[in-house]
């Protein structure tokens, strides 16, 4: 995987405002998309939101894919303002059909899990999920058409995605699994109708959406606001977030090397689609670790992460052995990349995750 990012002193200095930034709202810019998003009063974006947004500088493509994009004959037309608007409008026209197809795939994947896990059908409202999906995809497509960067989009819509996530996790956190799969399949269906160059340009925007639905980013930002600037837990999280994507990429490479013939529900671990989803999942585990450290509690894992994984992973043919190896690899990467003081804050929660996802737990279930 290509390209790394480093945390800068300028970004970290904004942490001094965390204790007073109770509401993390959006900046406006001159573009039409961001001017529409800036109807709320402007406020300083938290340093954690900015640190997470830096992850979108890291390319989600391989070097070969980037080279093919550079050599694309119609690259200038596709990346022009007119070309981006044309692509966005095309996808908006197919969004309703893509959303319907996505829900059919989501039902096929998870309908049996509703019965098996005793999930209340009242918390799974397909019409509301489709409506929320449609509205948020339109915002992402508007951003793409207006040439808003994925990094900027992450900051602009993070609060809104956080509210949608909070709505679906309020009664039964497993409901977010249905919402996330709906978004995932909608995005995949939309991308299939594009040229390879257009897909490479749009994938980072859809990754922003995936990240904010799968991960408790808003909860982490709110928890960070309760810490003083000198708080060791806050410092540890600030050090981990900017390198979390690189850690995820390295962990996935290791797991792929160890299991070259492993097949998931969507294909082998080395396929681009599975690789992207795997990287996102490793990032998700790291964000939950950050939330645990900031809240000084394992509750978010017990309430959200573990039930969601227990529902999704067996259906997606992700073995608990893979999860255990992933957690071990995360631990070693953190050991190699963070200071001993930072690592010591994450270790108790990483140990708790290892225990929760151990063979003993699932063999006795």
XYZ file of C-alpha atoms in Angstrom:
365
model
C 0.000 0.000 0.000
C 1.240 3.494 -0.764
C 2.011 6.673 1.107
C 2.195 7.507 4.823
C 1.242 10.528 6.908
C 2.852 12.079 9.981
C 1.224 14.062 12.768
C 2.383 17.691 12.864
C 2.873 20.017 15.791
C 0.348 22.402 14.311
C -2.388 19.787 14.425
C -1.509 18.689 17.940
C -1.512 22.261 19.215
C -5.232 22.527 18.548
C -5.785 20.010 21.336
C -5.712 22.901 23.797
C -9.242 23.710 22.691
C -10.639 20.223 23.335
C -11.972 20.918 26.809
C -14.082 23.822 25.549
C -15.093 22.349 22.173
C -18.155 20.444 23.339
C -19.778 20.689 19.901
C -17.653 19.623 16.935
C -19.330 21.444 14.043
C -18.352 21.980 10.436
C -16.328 24.657 8.644
C -17.731 26.301 5.529
C -15.789 27.058 2.344
C -16.540 28.829 -0.886
C -17.774 25.728 -2.695
C -21.485 25.137 -3.110
C -21.427 21.846 -1.183
C -19.605 23.209 1.820
C -21.623 26.424 1.840
C -24.749 24.309 2.136
C -23.137 22.277 4.913
C -22.138 25.447 6.780
C -25.644 26.533 7.787
C -24.814 25.682 11.396
C -22.711 28.281 13.251
C -18.986 27.657 12.598
C -16.948 26.235 15.455
C -13.422 24.908 15.886
C -13.119 21.301 14.713
C -11.553 19.030 17.315
C -7.958 18.000 16.881
C -8.988 14.333 16.903
C -11.326 14.899 13.947
C -8.488 16.601 12.090
C -6.052 13.832 12.994
C -8.460 11.168 11.748
C -9.113 13.132 8.541
C -5.386 12.994 7.774
C -5.804 9.267 7.175
C -7.494 10.087 3.867
C -4.192 11.379 2.530
C -3.093 7.760 2.619
C -3.942 6.227 -0.744
C -6.480 3.400 -0.719
C -5.155 2.237 -4.077
C -2.120 0.163 -4.961
C 0.806 1.617 -6.869
C -0.278 -0.301 -9.977
C -3.772 1.152 -9.757
C -2.385 4.661 -9.279
C -0.159 4.201 -12.327
C -3.121 3.047 -14.428
C -5.052 6.097 -13.293
C -2.186 8.396 -14.278
C -2.027 6.835 -17.742
C -5.792 6.915 -18.306
C -6.446 8.558 -21.673
C -9.491 10.473 -20.406
C -8.034 11.412 -17.022
C -8.149 15.160 -17.697
C -11.822 14.994 -18.658
C -12.781 12.771 -15.716
C -11.028 14.958 -13.145
C -12.299 18.267 -14.568
C -15.127 20.102 -12.813
C -17.502 19.133 -15.608
C -16.366 15.520 -15.543
C -16.824 15.198 -11.783
C -20.293 16.754 -11.949
C -21.211 14.400 -14.802
C -20.086 11.382 -12.773
C -21.936 12.601 -9.673
C -25.162 13.212 -11.626
C -24.951 9.777 -13.261
C -24.655 8.106 -9.875
C -27.503 10.169 -8.412
C -29.745 8.917 -11.205
C -28.896 5.296 -10.407
C -28.888 5.742 -6.621
C -32.479 4.630 -6.033
C -32.013 1.385 -7.964
C -28.637 0.762 -6.324
C -30.201 1.272 -2.903
C -32.968 -1.244 -3.640
C -30.452 -3.812 -4.872
C -28.293 -3.178 -1.802
C -31.140 -3.876 0.594
C -31.889 -7.134 -1.211
C -28.263 -8.193 -0.731
C -28.324 -7.083 2.915
C -31.476 -9.125 3.562
C -29.955 -12.169 1.883
C -26.859 -11.852 4.060
C -28.445 -11.065 7.424
C -32.108 -12.115 7.497
C -31.239 -15.409 9.204
C -29.151 -13.537 11.787
C -32.235 -11.566 12.870
C -33.915 -14.799 13.903
C -30.786 -16.477 15.256
C -29.833 -13.516 17.469
C -33.395 -12.646 18.482
C -33.190 -9.095 17.090
C -36.397 -7.057 17.401
C -37.668 -6.398 13.857
C -38.870 -2.955 14.965
C -35.271 -1.714 15.120
C -34.684 -2.750 11.482
C -36.703 -0.303 9.368
C -35.687 -0.841 5.728
C -37.465 2.288 4.504
C -35.744 4.541 7.038
C -32.377 2.897 6.421
C -32.803 3.374 2.650
C -33.825 7.021 3.128
C -30.829 7.788 5.358
C -28.527 5.966 2.949
C -29.888 7.907 -0.027
C -29.496 11.293 1.703
C -25.924 10.667 2.842
C -24.821 9.301 -0.536
C -26.184 12.447 -2.161
C -24.054 14.560 0.183
C -20.948 12.542 -0.684
C -21.691 12.840 -4.406
C -22.255 16.590 -4.048
C -18.856 16.810 -2.366
C -17.220 14.846 -5.169
C -18.839 17.074 -7.812
C -17.715 20.213 -5.964
C -14.129 18.899 -5.687
C -14.195 18.719 -1.910
C -11.378 16.405 -0.830
C -12.144 13.198 1.107
C -10.139 14.617 4.010
C -12.336 17.727 4.053
C -15.507 15.656 3.621
C -14.569 13.653 6.717
C -14.611 16.821 8.809
C -17.698 18.331 7.164
C -20.067 15.370 7.446
C -18.575 13.589 10.450
C -21.171 15.016 12.817
C -24.086 14.099 10.589
C -22.849 10.541 10.075
C -22.273 10.319 13.812
C -25.895 11.258 14.475
C -27.133 8.602 12.037
C -24.903 6.019 13.693
C -26.112 7.043 17.140
C -29.739 6.720 16.015
C -29.282 3.117 14.935
C -27.148 2.025 17.889
C -29.434 3.553 20.553
C -31.839 0.617 20.977
C -29.835 -2.318 19.626
C -26.243 -1.675 18.463
C -26.472 -4.640 16.094
C -28.820 -2.580 13.905
C -25.790 -0.647 12.661
C -24.694 -3.880 10.966
C -27.702 -3.672 8.650
C -27.113 0.030 7.991
C -23.408 -0.503 7.319
C -24.017 -3.381 4.920
C -26.670 -1.296 3.138
C -24.121 1.487 2.635
C -21.416 -0.986 1.637
C -23.526 -2.717 -1.011
C -24.922 0.575 -2.318
C -21.410 1.899 -2.774
C -20.228 -1.277 -4.482
C -23.208 -1.209 -6.869
C -22.582 2.427 -7.766
C -18.876 1.848 -8.355
C -19.576 -1.057 -10.704
C -21.222 1.347 -13.177
C -18.085 3.497 -13.488
C -14.843 3.306 -15.418
C -11.761 2.145 -13.498
C -10.440 5.721 -13.319
C -13.722 7.055 -11.935
C -13.838 4.225 -9.380
C -10.368 5.046 -8.081
C -11.334 8.686 -7.655
C -14.608 7.950 -5.865
C -13.538 5.109 -3.574
C -11.991 7.439 -0.953
C -15.301 9.318 -0.654
C -17.200 6.085 -0.019
C -14.517 5.067 2.489
C -15.290 8.235 4.461
C -18.921 7.085 4.667
C -17.987 3.533 5.657
C -15.617 4.761 8.361
C -18.077 7.075 10.054
C -20.806 4.428 10.134
C -18.668 1.497 11.290
C -16.528 3.386 13.791
C -17.489 5.322 16.938
C -15.602 8.414 15.818
C -18.124 10.918 17.156
C -18.140 9.203 20.546
C -14.327 9.366 20.603
C -14.338 13.098 19.802
C -16.870 13.753 22.574
C -14.885 11.668 25.059
C -11.721 13.556 24.133
C -13.428 16.857 24.985
C -13.543 15.763 28.639
C -9.737 15.526 28.869
C -7.273 18.342 29.582
C -4.597 18.964 26.977
C -1.930 17.260 29.106
C -3.986 14.090 29.666
C -1.862 10.974 28.976
C -4.878 9.072 27.522
C -5.577 11.964 25.140
C -1.925 12.126 24.116
C -1.847 8.380 23.470
C -4.925 8.583 21.254
C -3.471 11.570 19.387
C -0.358 9.507 18.692
C -2.259 6.421 17.510
C -4.944 7.922 15.259
C -2.645 9.377 12.552
C -0.859 6.027 12.117
C -3.910 3.776 12.486
C -4.329 3.304 8.736
C -0.680 2.347 8.285
C -1.013 -0.102 11.165
C -4.163 -1.541 9.579
C -2.448 -1.954 6.219
C 0.516 -3.751 7.777
C -1.700 -6.007 9.901
C -3.749 -7.008 6.844
C -0.577 -7.762 4.876
C 0.596 -10.066 7.654
C -2.732 -11.903 7.898
C -2.894 -12.266 4.115
C 0.617 -13.740 4.019
C -0.255 -16.198 6.778
C -3.504 -17.297 5.075
C -2.969 -16.981 1.288
C -5.805 -19.363 0.397
C -8.392 -18.161 2.938
C -11.812 -17.411 1.417
C -14.326 -15.034 2.991
C -17.954 -14.528 1.943
C -16.792 -11.883 -0.566
C -13.647 -13.614 -1.829
C -10.026 -14.207 -0.880
C -8.184 -11.937 1.525
C -6.036 -10.565 -1.307
C -8.898 -9.270 -3.484
C -9.200 -5.454 -3.517
C -12.724 -5.450 -2.062
C -11.864 -7.747 0.845
C -8.558 -5.970 1.435
C -10.323 -2.605 1.727
C -12.932 -4.018 4.123
C -10.235 -5.734 6.181
C -8.237 -2.519 6.557
C -11.392 -0.718 7.660
C -12.109 -3.393 10.280
C -8.596 -3.175 11.738
C -8.992 0.611 11.879
C -12.357 0.091 13.613
C -10.787 -2.032 16.357
C -8.174 0.673 16.923
C -10.838 3.392 17.199
C -12.666 1.303 19.794
C -9.387 0.961 21.696
C -9.056 4.748 21.614
C -12.604 5.136 22.907
C -11.901 2.682 25.732
C -8.807 4.637 26.772
C -10.621 7.983 26.630
C -13.627 6.690 28.586
C -11.523 4.498 30.906
C -14.073 1.766 30.238
C -14.568 -1.361 28.111
C -18.317 -0.696 27.915
C -18.374 0.425 24.262
C -16.778 -2.858 23.200
C -19.179 -4.905 25.315
C -22.231 -3.005 24.110
C -21.390 -2.403 20.435
C -18.307 -4.023 18.969
C -18.562 -7.555 20.327
C -22.295 -8.088 19.532
C -21.775 -6.654 16.039
C -18.816 -8.930 15.311
C -20.642 -11.942 16.784
C -23.452 -11.307 14.318
C -21.471 -10.371 11.192
C -18.213 -12.307 11.202
C -19.583 -15.874 11.099
C -21.925 -14.868 8.270
C -19.039 -13.240 6.388
C -16.907 -16.344 6.967
C -14.375 -14.479 9.076
C -13.027 -16.976 11.601
C -12.314 -16.125 15.210
C -8.766 -17.342 14.629
C -8.310 -14.526 12.098
C -9.671 -12.023 14.619
C -7.304 -13.315 17.313
C -4.309 -13.077 14.974
C -5.394 -9.576 13.961
C -5.508 -8.452 17.596
C -2.063 -9.925 18.256
C -0.678 -8.158 15.174
C -2.232 -4.852 16.271
C -0.506 -5.249 19.623
C 2.909 -5.787 18.044
C 2.452 -2.865 15.637
C 1.513 -0.578 18.523
C 4.525 -1.847 20.473
C 6.820 -0.988 17.553
C 5.309 2.416 16.719
C 4.206 3.980 20.033
C 6.086 4.916 23.187
C 6.005 2.503 26.146
C 3.854 4.976 28.091
C 1.278 5.113 25.286
C 1.268 1.343 24.846
C 0.716 0.805 28.563
C -2.589 2.698 28.345
C -3.900 0.557 25.481
C -2.691 -2.818 26.770
C -5.429 -3.466 29.370
C -8.145 -2.980 26.749
C -6.254 -4.907 24.083
C -5.949 -7.742 26.609
C -9.688 -7.567 27.283
C -10.386 -7.809 23.543
C -8.147 -10.859 23.280
C -10.078 -12.500 26.097
C -13.482 -11.624 24.622
C -12.564 -13.033 21.200
C -10.776 -16.105 22.572
C -11.517 -19.700 21.609
C -12.774 -20.392 25.116
C -15.600 -17.880 24.754
C -16.891 -19.249 21.453
C -16.389 -22.919 22.299
C -18.522 -22.513 25.412
C -21.249 -20.536 23.606
